XYZ file of C-alpha atoms in Angstrom:
505
model
C 0.000 0.000 0.000
C 1.341 3.426 -0.911
C 2.010 6.174 1.611
C -0.015 9.357 1.019
C 1.787 11.827 -1.206
C -0.664 14.626 -1.777
C -3.469 16.464 -0.032
C -6.578 14.794 1.370
C -8.486 15.168 -1.891
C -5.927 13.129 -3.845
C -5.553 10.258 -1.409
C -6.910 6.887 -2.504
C -10.253 5.955 -0.951
C -8.817 3.576 1.634
C -6.702 6.403 3.108
C -9.380 9.044 3.535
C -10.645 10.126 6.933
C -8.600 10.748 10.046
C -5.004 9.647 10.318
C -6.055 6.996 12.877
C -8.543 5.636 10.349
C -5.848 5.518 7.676
C -3.474 3.643 9.983
C -6.167 1.119 10.892
C -6.924 0.533 7.198
C -3.373 -0.640 6.396
C -3.352 -4.440 6.849
C -0.093 -6.329 6.680
C 0.952 -7.812 3.364
C -0.580 -11.255 3.152
C -3.702 -10.352 5.107
C -4.069 -11.694 8.665
C -1.604 -10.318 11.240
C 0.980 -12.830 12.361
C 3.100 -13.081 15.465
C 6.211 -10.968 14.990
C 8.293 -12.156 17.896
C 11.213 -12.578 15.502
C 11.395 -8.821 14.944
C 11.857 -8.353 18.671
C 14.429 -11.160 18.616
C 16.269 -9.409 15.773
C 16.392 -6.169 17.751
C 17.545 -8.104 20.825
C 20.342 -9.770 18.880
C 21.509 -6.414 17.544
C 21.428 -4.996 21.083
C 23.701 -7.811 22.259
C 26.038 -7.250 19.302
C 26.255 -3.508 19.946
C 26.836 -4.067 23.656
C 29.542 -6.656 23.024
C 31.453 -4.468 20.573
C 31.396 -1.329 22.715
C 32.257 -3.138 25.958
C 35.088 -5.117 24.356
C 36.568 -1.918 22.934
C 36.372 -0.389 26.401
C 37.947 -3.463 28.019
C 40.827 -3.288 25.540
C 41.645 0.254 26.742
C 40.479 1.767 23.458
C 37.670 4.039 24.668
C 38.393 7.730 25.105
C 38.093 10.547 27.589
C 36.995 12.502 24.517
C 34.074 11.652 24.314
C 33.071 8.835 26.677
C 34.645 10.462 29.722
C 32.863 13.731 28.991
C 29.436 12.111 28.810
C 29.976 10.142 32.006
C 30.825 13.388 33.766
C 27.658 14.951 32.344
C 25.418 12.117 33.537
C 27.217 12.033 36.882
C 26.547 15.773 37.269
C 22.841 15.292 36.697
C 22.843 12.335 39.106
C 24.427 14.556 41.756
C 21.710 17.165 41.239
C 23.495 20.007 39.463
C 23.949 21.348 35.943
C 26.414 19.317 33.899
C 30.108 20.092 34.070
C 33.010 18.209 32.515
C 36.506 18.289 33.897
C 37.715 16.680 30.658
C 36.597 19.779 28.739
C 38.291 22.049 31.273
C 38.146 22.961 34.972
C 34.438 23.026 35.912
C 33.553 23.499 32.231
C 29.763 24.007 31.810
C 28.768 21.457 29.173
C 25.630 23.402 28.266
C 28.082 25.891 26.771
C 29.275 23.220 24.345
C 26.172 21.289 23.250
C 22.520 21.525 24.254
C 21.662 17.939 25.211
C 19.465 17.985 28.337
C 18.062 14.585 27.290
C 21.119 13.073 29.005
C 19.456 13.811 32.338
C 17.138 10.822 31.796
C 20.121 8.543 32.428
C 20.708 10.018 35.885
C 18.256 7.702 37.732
C 19.892 4.703 36.069
C 23.307 6.017 37.104
C 22.107 6.045 40.725
C 21.488 2.309 40.399
C 24.617 1.506 38.387
C 27.257 4.262 38.671
C 29.476 2.927 35.918
C 30.777 4.085 32.576
C 29.379 0.823 31.191
C 25.845 2.059 31.828
C 26.216 4.583 29.028
C 27.518 1.994 26.574
C 24.666 -0.413 27.347
C 22.082 2.384 27.187
C 23.394 3.461 23.795
C 23.154 -0.115 22.502
C 19.535 -0.326 23.675
C 18.552 3.008 22.125
C 20.081 2.215 18.745
C 18.644 -1.304 18.669
C 15.193 0.120 19.456
C 15.303 1.984 16.153
C 15.090 -1.342 14.318
C 11.600 -2.064 15.631
C 9.466 0.580 13.891
C 11.335 0.218 10.597
C 11.037 -3.569 10.557
C 7.358 -3.546 11.567
C 6.610 -0.955 8.877
C 8.435 -3.027 6.254
C 6.595 -6.174 7.338
C 3.203 -4.480 7.246
C 3.641 -2.917 3.804
C 6.131 -5.187 2.028
C 6.103 -8.527 3.828
C 8.299 -10.561 6.193
C 11.266 -10.887 3.810
C 11.518 -7.118 3.540
C 11.328 -6.773 7.317
C 14.268 -9.150 7.755
C 16.479 -7.603 5.079
C 15.749 -3.991 5.956
C 15.999 -4.602 9.695
C 19.367 -6.349 9.396
C 20.739 -4.016 6.710
C 19.884 -1.011 8.862
C 21.083 -2.667 12.066
C 24.544 -3.527 10.723
C 24.921 -0.508 8.423
C 28.245 1.309 8.559
C 26.754 4.447 10.116
C 25.306 2.484 13.009
C 28.443 0.357 13.415
C 30.773 3.358 13.465
C 28.641 5.095 16.072
C 28.438 2.054 18.327
C 32.186 1.509 18.176
C 33.181 5.048 19.121
C 32.267 5.666 22.744
C 28.855 7.085 23.690
C 27.073 10.078 22.148
C 23.844 11.920 22.704
C 22.752 11.176 19.134
C 21.876 7.676 20.299
C 18.652 9.213 21.636
C 17.849 10.600 18.181
C 17.935 7.177 16.517
C 14.676 5.706 17.928
C 12.931 9.090 17.910
C 13.637 9.500 14.192
C 12.728 5.902 13.392
C 9.361 6.162 15.134
C 8.630 9.627 13.755
C 9.406 8.733 10.153
C 7.525 5.443 10.357
C 4.473 7.340 11.581
C 4.939 9.939 8.845
C 5.246 7.282 6.161
C 1.999 5.720 7.338
C 0.053 8.985 7.435
C -0.101 9.233 11.247
C 0.828 12.888 11.254
C 0.247 13.757 14.906
C 2.330 10.771 16.001
C 5.090 11.863 13.607
C 5.153 15.321 15.167
C 5.039 14.040 18.744
C 7.957 11.670 18.160
C 9.944 14.394 16.407
C 9.594 17.220 18.928
C 11.792 15.659 21.670
C 14.683 15.772 19.199
C 15.221 19.400 20.187
C 16.416 18.131 23.592
C 19.012 15.834 22.010
C 21.225 18.398 20.282
C 20.948 21.996 19.179
C 21.077 21.315 15.411
C 18.270 18.742 15.471
C 15.700 21.519 15.697
C 16.394 21.997 11.978
C 15.597 18.329 11.402
C 12.313 18.807 13.270
C 11.584 21.796 11.041
C 11.959 19.685 7.889
C 9.735 16.971 9.376
C 7.156 19.670 10.063
C 7.302 20.929 6.481
C 6.773 17.418 5.115
C 3.830 16.949 7.487
C 2.367 20.196 6.134
C 2.945 19.072 2.530
C 1.594 15.559 2.946
C -1.232 16.273 5.335
C -3.451 18.488 3.216
C -5.521 21.166 4.893
C -5.860 19.189 8.118
C -2.155 18.601 8.529
C -0.898 21.953 7.281
C -1.310 23.740 10.597
C 0.230 20.862 12.552
C 3.197 20.758 10.196
C 3.835 24.485 10.243
C 3.608 24.618 14.038
C 6.058 21.700 14.257
C 8.453 23.408 11.843
C 8.270 26.690 13.737
C 8.862 24.898 17.039
C 11.969 23.214 15.620
C 13.439 26.449 14.318
C 12.684 28.298 17.546
C 14.221 25.517 19.623
C 17.467 25.597 17.627
C 17.702 29.362 17.897
C 17.016 29.264 21.631
C 19.555 26.463 22.123
C 22.302 28.498 20.466
C 21.494 31.415 22.778
C 21.629 29.082 25.779
C 24.951 27.661 24.629
C 26.450 31.099 24.140
C 25.320 32.195 27.602
C 26.920 29.180 29.278
C 30.160 29.123 27.282
C 33.030 30.755 29.211
C 33.929 32.760 26.104
C 30.370 33.796 25.257
C 29.094 33.514 21.705
C 32.544 34.170 20.210
C 34.000 31.372 22.313
C 31.202 29.000 21.366
C 31.548 29.823 17.666
C 35.329 29.481 17.721
C 35.161 26.107 19.492
C 32.914 24.693 16.745
C 34.639 26.378 13.791
C 38.330 25.757 14.374
C 39.403 26.444 10.791
C 40.136 24.281 7.803
C 42.323 21.253 7.561
C 45.308 23.485 6.904
C 44.723 25.255 10.190
C 43.552 28.551 8.661
C 40.250 30.030 9.695
C 37.706 30.525 6.979
C 36.059 33.860 6.403
C 34.838 36.293 3.805
C 32.295 36.031 1.036
C 34.491 33.993 -1.307
C 35.234 31.452 1.381
C 31.547 31.096 2.196
C 30.705 30.737 -1.499
C 33.327 28.039 -1.967
C 32.244 26.226 1.195
C 28.599 26.206 0.126
C 29.209 25.030 -3.454
C 32.300 23.054 -4.482
C 33.217 22.698 -0.823
C 30.221 20.398 -0.343
C 31.714 17.736 -2.614
C 35.443 18.291 -2.170
C 37.611 16.631 -1.082
C 36.565 13.300 -2.612
C 35.995 11.779 0.834
C 32.704 13.677 1.035
C 31.394 12.127 -2.190
C 32.442 8.675 -1.002
C 30.497 9.178 2.217
C 27.377 10.276 0.310
C 27.583 7.222 -1.930
C 27.984 4.886 1.042
C 24.986 6.477 2.767
C 22.691 5.563 -0.109
C 24.314 2.397 -1.477
C 22.559 -0.052 0.926
C 19.222 1.202 -0.430
C 20.427 0.852 -4.058
C 19.877 4.637 -4.166
C 16.098 4.106 -4.053
C 15.989 6.292 -0.939
C 16.399 9.225 -3.335
C 12.859 8.523 -4.588
C 11.290 9.316 -1.215
C 10.687 12.841 0.107
C 11.543 11.493 3.564
C 15.207 11.685 2.572
C 14.909 15.482 2.705
C 14.847 15.140 6.491
C 18.541 14.195 6.390
C 19.505 17.436 4.618
C 20.300 19.595 7.681
C 22.656 16.995 9.148
C 24.250 16.108 5.809
C 24.776 19.744 4.822
C 26.431 20.846 8.039
C 28.742 17.829 7.861
C 29.776 18.563 4.285
C 30.158 22.298 4.927
C 32.174 21.772 8.100
C 35.845 22.728 8.210
C 36.581 19.772 10.523
C 37.803 16.792 8.437
C 36.404 14.186 10.844
C 32.890 15.288 9.838
C 33.439 14.266 6.219
C 34.156 10.555 6.472
C 32.562 7.343 7.670
C 34.318 7.037 11.024
C 32.971 8.145 14.392
C 29.334 8.768 15.278
C 28.260 11.469 12.851
C 26.031 9.234 10.703
C 23.942 7.950 13.622
C 20.994 10.324 13.000
C 21.215 9.810 9.232
C 20.820 6.037 8.976
C 17.221 5.782 10.285
C 16.234 8.498 7.810
C 17.893 6.722 4.880
C 16.241 3.382 5.651
C 12.848 4.961 6.335
C 13.130 6.572 2.907
C 13.996 3.123 1.481
C 10.846 1.552 2.928
C 8.779 4.515 1.764
C 10.224 4.357 -1.753
C 9.538 0.622 -2.069
C 5.987 1.121 -0.790
C 5.323 4.024 -3.158
C 6.621 1.998 -6.106
C 4.296 -0.869 -5.214
C 7.236 -3.269 -5.321
C 6.201 -6.906 -4.890
C 7.134 -10.395 -6.019
C 10.320 -10.745 -8.109
C 10.795 -6.976 -8.337
C 10.800 -6.578 -4.555
C 13.091 -9.569 -4.060
C 15.623 -8.109 -6.504
C 15.757 -4.898 -4.491
C 16.084 -6.811 -1.236
C 18.802 -9.080 -2.636
C 20.735 -6.059 -3.859
C 20.453 -4.332 -0.479
C 21.613 -7.470 1.329
C 24.554 -7.871 -1.066
C 25.758 -4.291 -0.542
C 25.374 -4.681 3.214
C 27.471 -7.858 3.259
C 30.072 -6.249 1.005
C 30.504 -3.274 3.359
C 30.281 -5.180 6.645
C 33.951 -6.318 6.888
C 35.130 -2.713 6.515
C 33.395 -1.440 9.645
C 33.525 -2.134 13.383
C 30.808 -4.777 13.783
C 33.102 -7.140 11.901
C 35.221 -7.162 15.072
C 32.731 -9.635 16.512
C 34.238 -12.233 14.181
C 37.847 -11.492 15.132
C 39.223 -13.893 17.814
C 41.502 -11.274 19.382
C 38.510 -9.153 20.315
C 37.304 -11.879 22.665
C 40.690 -12.402 24.288
C 41.347 -10.676 27.598
C 43.859 -7.862 27.554
C 46.380 -8.647 30.326
C 47.318 -4.986 30.531
C 43.830 -4.133 31.766
C 44.445 -6.014 35.025
C 47.746 -4.169 35.454
C 46.046 -0.840 34.738
C 43.365 -1.542 37.334
C 46.005 -2.449 39.934
C 47.813 0.834 39.331
C 44.544 2.806 39.315
C 43.615 1.282 42.678
C 46.332 3.402 44.270
C 44.421 6.557 43.328
C 41.894 7.446 46.050
C 38.265 8.247 45.267
C 37.587 11.911 44.635
C 41.174 12.732 43.669
C 42.044 15.047 40.780
C 43.784 13.116 38.013
C 45.340 13.845 34.655
C 45.260 10.600 32.663
C 45.998 9.426 29.158
C 43.010 9.779 26.862
C 42.400 6.014 26.866
C 42.640 5.689 30.663
C 40.213 8.443 31.637
C 37.048 6.360 31.065
C 38.315 3.807 33.600
C 38.737 6.478 36.290
C 35.884 8.825 35.549
C 33.297 7.177 37.805
C 35.180 7.856 41.039
C 37.707 10.633 40.410
C 37.883 14.056 38.773
C 39.588 13.283 35.458
C 41.174 15.497 32.839
C 43.433 14.599 29.905
C 47.181 14.534 30.372
C 48.940 16.806 27.906
C 45.878 18.760 26.797
C 46.244 22.496 27.236
C 42.781 23.011 28.740
C 43.202 20.410 31.503
C 43.263 21.421 35.161
C 46.876 22.198 36.115
C 48.695 20.556 39.022
C 46.408 17.560 39.634
C 47.064 15.328 42.619
C 47.832 12.369 40.358
C 49.066 11.788 36.806
C 48.600 8.404 35.124
C 50.006 7.742 31.656
C 49.885 4.745 29.325
C 53.227 4.928 27.534
C 52.436 1.868 25.381
C 49.220 3.119 23.823
C 49.035 2.355 20.097
C 50.067 5.242 17.813
C 46.615 5.349 16.191
C 45.078 6.050 19.597
C 47.762 8.400 20.929
C 46.449 11.907 21.630
C 47.288 14.683 22.364
C 51.015 14.002 22.898
C 53.544 12.152 20.785
C 55.872 9.647 22.455
C 58.662 12.224 22.727
C 56.327 14.924 24.055
C 54.928 12.522 26.638
C 58.384 11.625 27.963
C 59.247 15.308 28.240
C 55.965 15.994 30.060
C 56.633 13.202 32.585
C 60.188 14.415 33.229
C 58.903 17.965 33.640
C 56.299 16.801 36.152
C 58.986 15.043 38.198
C 61.069 18.221 38.224
C 58.010 20.103 39.517
C 57.624 17.876 42.565
C 55.797 14.762 41.327
C 57.186 11.407 42.381
C 56.694 7.989 40.776
C 54.139 6.014 42.783
C 53.999 3.055 40.380
C 55.449 2.012 37.036
C 54.271 -1.276 35.551
C 53.951 -2.626 32.019
C 54.054 0.852 30.492
C 51.696 2.466 33.002
C 53.296 5.339 34.918
C 51.620 6.791 37.986
C 52.903 10.039 39.466
C 51.786 11.627 42.722
C 52.118 15.280 43.628
C 54.080 15.807 46.810
C 53.787 18.619 49.290
C 57.067 20.343 50.014
C 58.966 17.833 47.903
C 58.319 14.925 50.307
C 59.069 11.661 48.481
C 56.501 8.968 47.854
C 57.291 5.243 47.993
C 57.933 3.795 44.564
C 56.555 0.484 43.272
C 58.070 -0.883 40.077
C 57.796 -4.119 38.179
């Protein structure tokens, strides 16, 4: 059955009436509803896969203070009953001056029950896996069980989801189920439900108000006279929320609006700040498709849908996120790594389901599309992090973790610590952590803990030589070696130069 594409007067007879009536008049393909426990099982299996990957990465000392440590400090702040601050960002840095994500407060009650960095990783896995449910049920209802399986799995293991799961925790995890439910409702003509699911996105991140605005405009376009007011109100609410969020951010940022703007526009890859009319013109035209990495990312976004997502107006909802990524002067925004595609993948696959439904695909035609989507998914899978589940070394225990925990045990609860980027997440639940070697970190902490054997690909912000110089400098300034084992160096600040007992192995 096709999703409505025009005003109420042009809808087919079975989709006239209220949106609730239209939803009730959409039987599943094949007639009688069947038990769909397997869709829940599919989502559960993906949840376990996401949890396993993120926890194994963490247990191998490959998670990061930027960003996992920051988000733990945010949730911990809410759990302690005050506005969020992050020591990783800087001494008592107000996080609402960096990004507007009050939705993180909903994790605070869970953090009371389980005050662990692992809570955030498990919560993220659950949120992302939940996005599979509405998409798979929609595909099953309109296209049949085979489509539900292929689309659910292709979405669940897509590179954008895999990259987000494998790189710490991020607030965009909350956007994934909200977008999936909103777009499923929109594709089925349930306009009020689409708006209600979309509006909480403004609490996830400041830019998602623009996404809500586009959802509102599509509601207004698709809903005819009855939906026009709802859509325009939704769009206006999204725009107002984004504008208000930027004002809130500027008021909380220590440097005001200039500081907020500078922190999110650090300059191009060559280190020079952009500016001027010509720069803006270049950034908004050729800059959207150069360098080539940007085009590759766009192709990979659409390839699992065989580019059929382009046939659905729902894909327009991805425009705000895609455009700011392509126009950004930060190279990490352009590629397929990290978490930046998390809010895009549910939109792409919702557009895929919508396009197949609008085309009336069935029988051999539908199976060709599904086979093509499955083939592209399998082809891309080994290149992205979920493939780690099939690598034996991922399941092996890292003996250095036990050593790290033994050294960390010497640091008392509540202490101020500068730690290597990969060690911060293992200390953040019980100490005040900042990053060793980063210029914004709190000076003169009580403890310094460094992993001198961290892999080069994960070494930040200091090189090996810079790190050795920093450790020697700290010793000259009154720090003494409290422990040194298997590449882990623990220094303690002394008062008046009093020595501290040294433990080496």
